[in-house]
């Protein structure tokens, strides 16, 4: 199987797995069901992944990797155009909302798994979370160094809070306020960011 074809197959398996697990939970989802939903033979699952656990761990790596790259690119685009670091964080907020709107089932799984302690992939999940939050954290540090934010802010906690704010606000939006546009939701979070974080910048 060539690499492009294999990657396409893995994508189908990821999509099938995330949808099924979101619907019925990890334990209740079988490899047979994942293969059937993906439209492949059961053996194809095991050709690509040694087990259901490995499939799910790789799914987490894939999904959080996409999110991390999206955040990094959004921030880099703003700073490359001469925008401030706070503007870059604002762009990351929108990028996070857009990612979650595109992959709601994955995001629900990711948030749920963050709070479990008995999974084989828990260590991997913590590393992935740290990598994603680190993108926001570095931009906050750059903002402090540039004088855009106060040196008194707790950068690690603020980065985690911003990351969590986007996750929870987006899931709330999609579940309970789906009539609102992404522009509307982003504007609300942007006002919160600008007023409660950037408002403490040094004179």
PDB file of C-alpha atoms in Angstrom, residues 68-157:
ATOM      1  CA  UNK A  68      -1.433  22.697  17.644  1.00  0.00           C
ATOM      2  CA  UNK A  69      -0.354  23.407  14.066  1.00  0.00           C
ATOM      3  CA  UNK A  70      -3.479  25.496  13.503  1.00  0.00           C
ATOM      4  CA  UNK A  71      -2.771  27.618  16.590  1.00  0.00           C
ATOM      5  CA  UNK A  72       0.886  28.076  15.674  1.00  0.00           C
ATOM      6  CA  UNK A  73       0.112  29.061  12.076  1.00  0.00           C
ATOM      7  CA  UNK A  74      -2.601  31.522  13.121  1.00  0.00           C
ATOM      8  CA  UNK A  75      -0.265  33.309  15.505  1.00  0.00           C
ATOM      9  CA  UNK A  76       2.659  33.307  13.071  1.00  0.00           C
ATOM     10  CA  UNK A  77       0.516  34.790  10.295  1.00  0.00           C
ATOM     11  CA  UNK A  78      -0.437  37.754  12.484  1.00  0.00           C
ATOM     12  CA  UNK A  79       3.069  38.516  13.710  1.00  0.00           C
ATOM     13  CA  UNK A  80       4.451  38.140  10.165  1.00  0.00           C
ATOM     14  CA  UNK A  81       2.080  40.927   9.101  1.00  0.00           C
ATOM     15  CA  UNK A  82       3.301  43.139  11.932  1.00  0.00           C
ATOM     16  CA  UNK A  83       0.461  42.466  14.348  1.00  0.00           C
ATOM     17  CA  UNK A  84       0.948  42.455  18.103  1.00  0.00           C
ATOM     18  CA  UNK A  85       1.420  39.317  20.169  1.00  0.00           C
ATOM     19  CA  UNK A  86      -1.959  39.918  21.798  1.00  0.00           C
ATOM     20  CA  UNK A  87      -3.450  40.049  18.294  1.00  0.00           C
ATOM     21  CA  UNK A  88      -1.694  36.741  17.627  1.00  0.00           C
ATOM     22  CA  UNK A  89      -3.361  35.213  20.692  1.00  0.00           C
ATOM     23  CA  UNK A  90      -6.688  36.540  19.460  1.00  0.00           C
ATOM     24  CA  UNK A  91      -6.054  34.829  16.102  1.00  0.00           C
ATOM     25  CA  UNK A  92      -5.295  31.610  17.966  1.00  0.00           C
ATOM     26  CA  UNK A  93      -8.668  31.882  19.715  1.00  0.00           C
ATOM     27  CA  UNK A  94     -10.418  32.057  16.357  1.00  0.00           C
ATOM     28  CA  UNK A  95      -8.311  29.232  14.951  1.00  0.00           C
ATOM     29  CA  UNK A  96      -9.246  27.100  17.948  1.00  0.00           C
ATOM     30  CA  UNK A  97     -12.934  27.829  17.440  1.00  0.00           C
ATOM     31  CA  UNK A  98     -12.656  26.968  13.744  1.00  0.00           C
ATOM     32  CA  UNK A  99     -10.874  23.687  14.506  1.00  0.00           C
ATOM     33  CA  UNK A 100     -13.489  22.665  17.059  1.00  0.00           C
ATOM     34  CA  UNK A 101     -16.329  23.592  14.700  1.00  0.00           C
ATOM     35  CA  UNK A 102     -14.726  21.350  12.077  1.00  0.00           C
ATOM     36  CA  UNK A 103     -13.942  18.467  14.461  1.00  0.00           C
ATOM     37  CA  UNK A 104     -16.589  18.589  17.238  1.00  0.00           C
ATOM     38  CA  UNK A 105     -16.625  14.837  17.905  1.00  0.00           C
ATOM     39  CA  UNK A 106     -12.857  14.739  18.288  1.00  0.00           C
ATOM     40  CA  UNK A 107     -12.919  17.716  20.641  1.00  0.00           C
ATOM     41  CA  UNK A 108     -15.596  16.110  22.829  1.00  0.00           C
ATOM     42  CA  UNK A 109     -13.470  12.966  23.083  1.00  0.00           C
ATOM     43  CA  UNK A 110     -10.314  14.936  23.811  1.00  0.00           C
ATOM     44  CA  UNK A 111     -11.931  16.918  26.626  1.00  0.00           C
ATOM     45  CA  UNK A 112     -13.492  13.786  28.120  1.00  0.00           C
ATOM     46  CA  UNK A 113     -10.226  11.853  28.025  1.00  0.00           C
ATOM     47  CA  UNK A 114      -8.277  14.663  29.696  1.00  0.00           C
ATOM     48  CA  UNK A 115     -10.031  13.886  32.974  1.00  0.00           C
ATOM     49  CA  UNK A 116      -9.642  10.105  32.915  1.00  0.00           C
ATOM     50  CA  UNK A 117      -6.785   8.530  34.828  1.00  0.00           C
ATOM     51  CA  UNK A 118      -7.003   4.853  33.850  1.00  0.00           C
ATOM     52  CA  UNK A 119      -6.221   4.996  30.148  1.00  0.00           C
ATOM     53  CA  UNK A 120      -3.115   3.512  28.540  1.00  0.00           C
ATOM     54  CA  UNK A 121      -2.596   6.730  26.589  1.00  0.00           C
ATOM     55  CA  UNK A 122      -2.816   9.128  29.560  1.00  0.00           C
ATOM     56  CA  UNK A 123       0.873  10.040  29.447  1.00  0.00           C
ATOM     57  CA  UNK A 124       0.663  10.684  25.714  1.00  0.00           C
ATOM     58  CA  UNK A 125      -2.386  12.857  26.197  1.00  0.00           C
ATOM     59  CA  UNK A 126      -0.629  14.987  28.801  1.00  0.00           C
ATOM     60  CA  UNK A 127       2.343  15.502  26.467  1.00  0.00           C
ATOM     61  CA  UNK A 128       0.013  16.490  23.625  1.00  0.00           C
ATOM     62  CA  UNK A 129      -1.866  18.948  25.845  1.00  0.00           C
ATOM     63  CA  UNK A 130       1.418  20.475  26.977  1.00  0.00           C
ATOM     64  CA  UNK A 131       2.547  20.940  23.362  1.00  0.00           C
ATOM     65  CA  UNK A 132      -0.696  22.696  22.415  1.00  0.00           C
ATOM     66  CA  UNK A 133      -0.737  24.968  25.465  1.00  0.00           C
ATOM     67  CA  UNK A 134       2.972  25.734  24.951  1.00  0.00           C
ATOM     68  CA  UNK A 135       2.128  27.539  21.694  1.00  0.00           C
ATOM     69  CA  UNK A 136      -0.098  29.952  23.593  1.00  0.00           C
ATOM     70  CA  UNK A 137       2.367  30.152  26.470  1.00  0.00           C
ATOM     71  CA  UNK A 138       5.259  31.200  24.223  1.00  0.00           C
ATOM     72  CA  UNK A 139       3.160  33.928  22.613  1.00  0.00           C
ATOM     73  CA  UNK A 140       2.206  35.221  26.057  1.00  0.00           C
ATOM     74  CA  UNK A 141       5.896  35.313  27.014  1.00  0.00           C
ATOM     75  CA  UNK A 142       6.651  37.224  23.817  1.00  0.00           C
ATOM     76  CA  UNK A 143       3.849  39.673  24.658  1.00  0.00           C
ATOM     77  CA  UNK A 144       5.310  40.246  28.135  1.00  0.00           C
ATOM     78  CA  UNK A 145       8.805  40.726  26.676  1.00  0.00           C
ATOM     79  CA  UNK A 146       7.421  43.251  24.181  1.00  0.00           C
ATOM     80  CA  UNK A 147       5.707  45.213  26.947  1.00  0.00           C
ATOM     81  CA  UNK A 148       2.214  44.343  25.694  1.00  0.00           C
ATOM     82  CA  UNK A 149       1.316  42.506  28.891  1.00  0.00           C
ATOM     83  CA  UNK A 150       2.237  42.949  32.517  1.00  0.00           C
ATOM     84  CA  UNK A 151       5.200  41.016  33.872  1.00  0.00           C
ATOM     85  CA  UNK A 152       2.952  40.086  36.804  1.00  0.00           C
ATOM     86  CA  UNK A 153       0.749  37.677  34.846  1.00  0.00           C
ATOM     87  CA  UNK A 154       1.124  33.973  35.561  1.00  0.00           C
ATOM     88  CA  UNK A 155       2.025  32.862  32.043  1.00  0.00           C
ATOM     89  CA  UNK A 156       1.565  29.058  32.399  1.00  0.00           C
ATOM     90  CA  UNK A 157      -1.787  29.401  34.158  1.00  0.00           C
TER      91      UNK A 157
END
